[in-house]
Amino acid sequence: MFYDQLKTRRSIRKFKDQAVEQEKIDAILKSALLAPSSRGRRPWEFIAVTDRDRLSQLALCREHGAAFLAGAPLAIVVAANKELCDVWIEDAAIVAILIQLAAHDLGLGSCWIQVRERFQTEQKKTEDYIKDILLIPAQYAVECIIAIGYPDEVKKPHEENELHYEKVHFNQFKTDMK
């Protein structure tokens, strides 16, 4: 059941030294290509990276929060043509979570690495660093990188009793939940 998938999907930052099979990479990318997008524009592009040297370079894309990428066997960079669609950020975010859910469904772990509005150094944006490495054209913006691989850590599922039901409203926004 989809709900169970959501409860058990967790951010994984430690991966086994095991390649992701091409069939699974293809299934993840096909799933991404099925993602909905505003007005059917499909502004996104995906760069699947399996080359260890490139993964190590990409792991340096941020001062904090991306080093674990060097140990991932696969990264999918989610970029979007910002000239094609005014809501490319939303479209890219939708497809990124679908990539993570597809990976989870295949027994893989994943973790989102935020790129947009982040910096590699004080002088260089994370996006520009990645665009230089992967030769991404100027009209494209990079939303995120999804690290993917076989999990080498175990995280407990989300518990229903830990859900923030106070964030759910019916018919109107209510600040008093009595």
mmCIF file of C-alpha atoms in Angstrom:
data_model
loop_
_atom_site.group_PDB
_atom_site.id
_atom_site.type_symbol
_atom_site.label_atom_id
_atom_site.label_comp_id
_atom_site.label_asym_id
_atom_site.label_seq_id
_atom_site.Cartn_x
_atom_site.Cartn_y
_atom_site.Cartn_z
ATOM 1 C CA MET A 1 0.000 0.000 0.000
ATOM 2 C CA PHE A 2 1.244 3.487 -0.846
ATOM 3 C CA TYR A 3 0.739 4.704 2.731
ATOM 4 C CA ASP A 4 3.136 1.998 3.964
ATOM 5 C CA GLN A 5 5.694 3.137 1.390
ATOM 6 C CA LEU A 6 5.470 6.673 2.770
ATOM 7 C CA LYS A 7 5.879 5.466 6.352
ATOM 8 C CA THR A 8 8.977 3.413 5.548
ATOM 9 C CA ARG A 9 10.740 5.787 3.133
ATOM 10 C CA ARG A 10 13.513 7.537 5.020
ATOM 11 C CA SER A 11 16.497 9.631 3.968
ATOM 12 C CA ILE A 12 19.454 7.292 3.544
ATOM 13 C CA ARG A 13 22.988 8.682 3.556
ATOM 14 C CA LYS A 14 25.011 5.460 3.862
ATOM 15 C CA PHE A 15 25.068 3.088 0.947
ATOM 16 C CA LYS A 16 26.504 -0.370 0.336
ATOM 17 C CA ASP A 17 29.354 -0.611 -2.137
ATOM 18 C CA GLN A 18 27.022 -2.195 -4.674
ATOM 19 C CA ALA A 19 26.069 -0.859 -8.081
ATOM 20 C CA VAL A 20 22.434 -0.190 -8.864
ATOM 21 C CA GLU A 21 21.369 -2.456 -11.706
ATOM 22 C CA GLN A 22 20.651 -0.757 -15.029
ATOM 23 C CA GLU A 23 17.110 -2.180 -14.998
ATOM 24 C CA LYS A 24 16.423 -0.363 -11.721
ATOM 25 C CA ILE A 25 17.967 2.874 -13.002
ATOM 26 C CA ASP A 26 15.764 2.607 -16.095
ATOM 27 C CA ALA A 27 12.659 1.969 -13.969
ATOM 28 C CA ILE A 28 13.396 5.026 -11.820
ATOM 29 C CA LEU A 29 13.938 7.227 -14.884
ATOM 30 C CA LYS A 30 10.780 5.922 -16.580
ATOM 31 C CA SER A 31 8.863 6.721 -13.401
ATOM 32 C CA ALA A 32 10.305 10.235 -13.466
ATOM 33 C CA LEU A 33 9.232 10.702 -17.069
ATOM 34 C CA LEU A 34 5.646 9.906 -16.009
ATOM 35 C CA ALA A 35 5.584 12.768 -13.492
ATOM 36 C CA PRO A 36 2.890 15.377 -13.827
ATOM 37 C CA SER A 37 3.930 18.899 -14.754
ATOM 38 C CA SER A 38 2.208 22.226 -15.157
ATOM 39 C CA ARG A 39 0.358 22.392 -18.475
ATOM 40 C CA GLY A 40 2.194 19.227 -19.525
ATOM 41 C CA ARG A 41 5.342 21.249 -20.249
ATOM 42 C CA ARG A 42 7.735 18.701 -18.709
ATOM 43 C CA PRO A 43 10.518 21.251 -18.149
ATOM 44 C CA TRP A 44 12.736 18.774 -16.345
ATOM 45 C CA GLU A 45 15.850 16.945 -17.474
ATOM 46 C CA PHE A 46 17.660 14.183 -15.571
ATOM 47 C CA ILE A 47 21.352 13.405 -15.465
ATOM 48 C CA ALA A 48 21.994 9.931 -14.054
ATOM 49 C CA VAL A 49 25.545 9.788 -12.713
ATOM 50 C CA THR A 50 27.255 6.475 -11.923
ATOM 51 C CA ASP A 51 30.867 7.448 -12.595
ATOM 52 C CA ARG A 52 32.744 7.359 -9.243
ATOM 53 C CA ASP A 53 34.960 10.343 -10.103
ATOM 54 C CA ARG A 54 31.958 12.481 -11.027
ATOM 55 C CA LEU A 55 30.114 11.384 -7.887
ATOM 56 C CA SER A 56 33.134 12.424 -5.825
ATOM 57 C CA GLN A 57 33.192 15.798 -7.574
ATOM 58 C CA LEU A 58 29.459 16.283 -7.020
ATOM 59 C CA ALA A 59 29.914 15.441 -3.328
ATOM 60 C CA LEU A 60 31.844 18.721 -3.061
ATOM 61 C CA CYS A 61 28.926 20.779 -4.391
ATOM 62 C CA ARG A 62 28.051 22.130 -0.939
ATOM 63 C CA GLU A 63 30.060 23.013 2.114
ATOM 64 C CA HIS A 64 27.765 20.836 4.241
ATOM 65 C CA GLY A 65 25.205 18.191 3.423
ATOM 66 C CA ALA A 66 26.512 16.507 0.282
ATOM 67 C CA ALA A 67 29.692 14.623 1.247
ATOM 68 C CA PHE A 68 27.806 11.314 1.536
ATOM 69 C CA LEU A 69 27.193 11.465 -2.219
ATOM 70 C CA ALA A 70 30.753 10.184 -2.749
ATOM 71 C CA GLY A 71 29.602 6.843 -1.312
ATOM 72 C CA ALA A 72 26.451 6.564 -3.407
ATOM 73 C CA PRO A 73 26.525 4.372 -6.510
ATOM 74 C CA LEU A 74 24.001 6.577 -8.301
ATOM 75 C CA ALA A 75 22.950 10.206 -8.338
ATOM 76 C CA ILE A 76 20.166 11.712 -10.365
ATOM 77 C CA VAL A 77 20.500 15.431 -10.944
ATOM 78 C CA VAL A 78 17.135 17.110 -11.475
ATOM 79 C CA ALA A 79 17.336 20.190 -13.669
ATOM 80 C CA ALA A 80 14.605 22.162 -15.402
ATOM 81 C CA ASN A 81 14.342 24.597 -18.276
ATOM 82 C CA LYS A 82 13.305 27.797 -16.492
ATOM 83 C CA GLU A 83 12.439 29.428 -19.843
ATOM 84 C CA LEU A 84 9.909 26.707 -20.646
ATOM 85 C CA CYS A 85 7.766 27.005 -17.546
ATOM 86 C CA ASP A 86 7.216 29.591 -14.813
ATOM 87 C CA VAL A 87 6.618 26.892 -12.184
ATOM 88 C CA TRP A 88 9.678 24.810 -12.974
ATOM 89 C CA ILE A 89 10.579 24.681 -9.261
ATOM 90 C CA GLU A 90 7.324 22.953 -8.394
ATOM 91 C CA ASP A 91 7.589 20.611 -11.379
ATOM 92 C CA ALA A 92 11.166 19.683 -10.438
ATOM 93 C CA ALA A 93 10.211 19.101 -6.798
ATOM 94 C CA ILE A 94 7.321 16.829 -7.800
ATOM 95 C CA VAL A 95 9.522 14.720 -10.044
ATOM 96 C CA ALA A 96 12.293 14.549 -7.420
ATOM 97 C CA ILE A 97 10.031 13.008 -4.800
ATOM 98 C CA LEU A 98 8.689 10.570 -7.393
ATOM 99 C CA ILE A 99 12.290 9.516 -8.068
ATOM 100 C CA GLN A 100 12.743 8.886 -4.347
ATOM 101 C CA LEU A 101 9.511 6.899 -4.080
ATOM 102 C CA ALA A 102 10.373 4.827 -7.165
ATOM 103 C CA ALA A 103 13.799 4.059 -5.685
ATOM 104 C CA HIS A 104 12.216 3.049 -2.372
ATOM 105 C CA ASP A 105 9.745 0.794 -4.165
ATOM 106 C CA LEU A 106 12.716 -0.996 -5.753
ATOM 107 C CA GLY A 107 14.398 -1.615 -2.389
ATOM 108 C CA LEU A 108 16.817 1.284 -2.724
ATOM 109 C CA GLY A 109 17.525 4.146 -0.352
ATOM 110 C CA SER A 110 17.770 7.782 -1.357
ATOM 111 C CA CYS A 111 18.401 11.253 -0.056
ATOM 112 C CA TRP A 112 17.594 14.683 -1.506
ATOM 113 C CA ILE A 113 20.480 17.139 -1.718
ATOM 114 C CA GLN A 114 19.171 20.678 -2.112
ATOM 115 C CA VAL A 115 20.938 22.648 -4.852
ATOM 116 C CA ARG A 116 18.759 25.664 -5.669
ATOM 117 C CA GLU A 117 19.698 28.659 -3.510
ATOM 118 C CA ARG A 118 22.682 26.873 -1.921
ATOM 119 C CA PHE A 119 26.386 27.674 -2.151
ATOM 120 C CA GLN A 120 29.483 25.585 -2.725
ATOM 121 C CA THR A 121 31.668 28.414 -1.411
ATOM 122 C CA GLU A 122 30.861 31.968 -0.391
ATOM 123 C CA GLN A 123 31.615 33.031 -3.968
ATOM 124 C CA LYS A 124 30.160 30.145 -5.984
ATOM 125 C CA LYS A 125 26.616 28.824 -6.146
ATOM 126 C CA THR A 126 26.145 25.069 -5.873
ATOM 127 C CA GLU A 127 24.174 25.175 -9.113
ATOM 128 C CA ASP A 128 27.041 26.800 -11.043
ATOM 129 C CA TYR A 129 29.506 24.247 -9.684
ATOM 130 C CA ILE A 130 27.273 21.375 -10.853
ATOM 131 C CA LYS A 131 26.555 22.985 -14.224
ATOM 132 C CA ASP A 132 30.313 23.258 -14.867
ATOM 133 C CA ILE A 133 30.911 19.582 -14.050
ATOM 134 C CA LEU A 134 27.950 18.205 -16.005
ATOM 135 C CA LEU A 135 27.937 20.746 -18.881
ATOM 136 C CA ILE A 136 24.351 21.835 -18.194
ATOM 137 C CA PRO A 137 23.220 24.671 -20.513
ATOM 138 C CA ALA A 138 22.482 28.132 -19.102
ATOM 139 C CA GLN A 139 18.679 28.036 -19.540
ATOM 140 C CA TYR A 140 18.477 25.123 -17.116
ATOM 141 C CA ALA A 141 18.341 25.470 -13.349
ATOM 142 C CA VAL A 142 19.343 22.667 -11.000
ATOM 143 C CA GLU A 143 16.814 21.934 -8.263
ATOM 144 C CA CYS A 144 18.459 19.012 -6.481
ATOM 145 C CA ILE A 145 20.490 15.840 -6.607
ATOM 146 C CA ILE A 146 18.980 12.574 -5.441
ATOM 147 C CA ALA A 147 21.579 10.156 -4.063
ATOM 148 C CA ILE A 148 20.480 6.544 -4.571
ATOM 149 C CA GLY A 149 21.816 3.139 -3.621
ATOM 150 C CA TYR A 150 21.361 0.040 -1.523
ATOM 151 C CA PRO A 151 20.961 1.206 2.084
ATOM 152 C CA ASP A 152 23.781 0.494 4.514
ATOM 153 C CA GLU A 153 21.829 1.875 7.463
ATOM 154 C CA VAL A 154 18.478 1.018 8.986
ATOM 155 C CA LYS A 155 16.024 3.682 10.076
ATOM 156 C CA LYS A 156 12.757 2.956 11.818
ATOM 157 C CA PRO A 157 9.547 3.748 9.963
ATOM 158 C CA HIS A 158 7.576 6.845 10.820
ATOM 159 C CA GLU A 159 5.065 6.169 13.598
ATOM 160 C CA GLU A 160 1.445 7.173 13.186
ATOM 161 C CA ASN A 161 1.314 8.583 16.701
ATOM 162 C CA GLU A 162 4.092 11.024 15.725
ATOM 163 C CA LEU A 163 2.097 12.586 12.889
ATOM 164 C CA HIS A 164 1.312 16.275 13.337
ATOM 165 C CA TYR A 165 -2.457 16.137 13.064
ATOM 166 C CA GLU A 166 -2.656 19.746 14.261
ATOM 167 C CA LYS A 167 -1.513 20.709 10.773
ATOM 168 C CA VAL A 168 -4.674 19.266 9.212
ATOM 169 C CA HIS A 169 -7.711 21.510 8.854
ATOM 170 C CA PHE A 170 -11.178 20.917 7.442
ATOM 171 C CA ASN A 171 -13.172 23.544 5.592
ATOM 172 C CA GLN A 172 -11.107 26.445 6.996
ATOM 173 C CA PHE A 173 -7.845 27.138 8.765
ATOM 174 C CA LYS A 174 -8.276 26.772 12.506
ATOM 175 C CA THR A 175 -5.708 27.800 15.090
ATOM 176 C CA ASP A 176 -7.623 26.327 18.028
ATOM 177 C CA MET A 177 -7.917 22.553 17.757
ATOM 178 C CA LYS A 178 -10.387 22.142 20.690
#
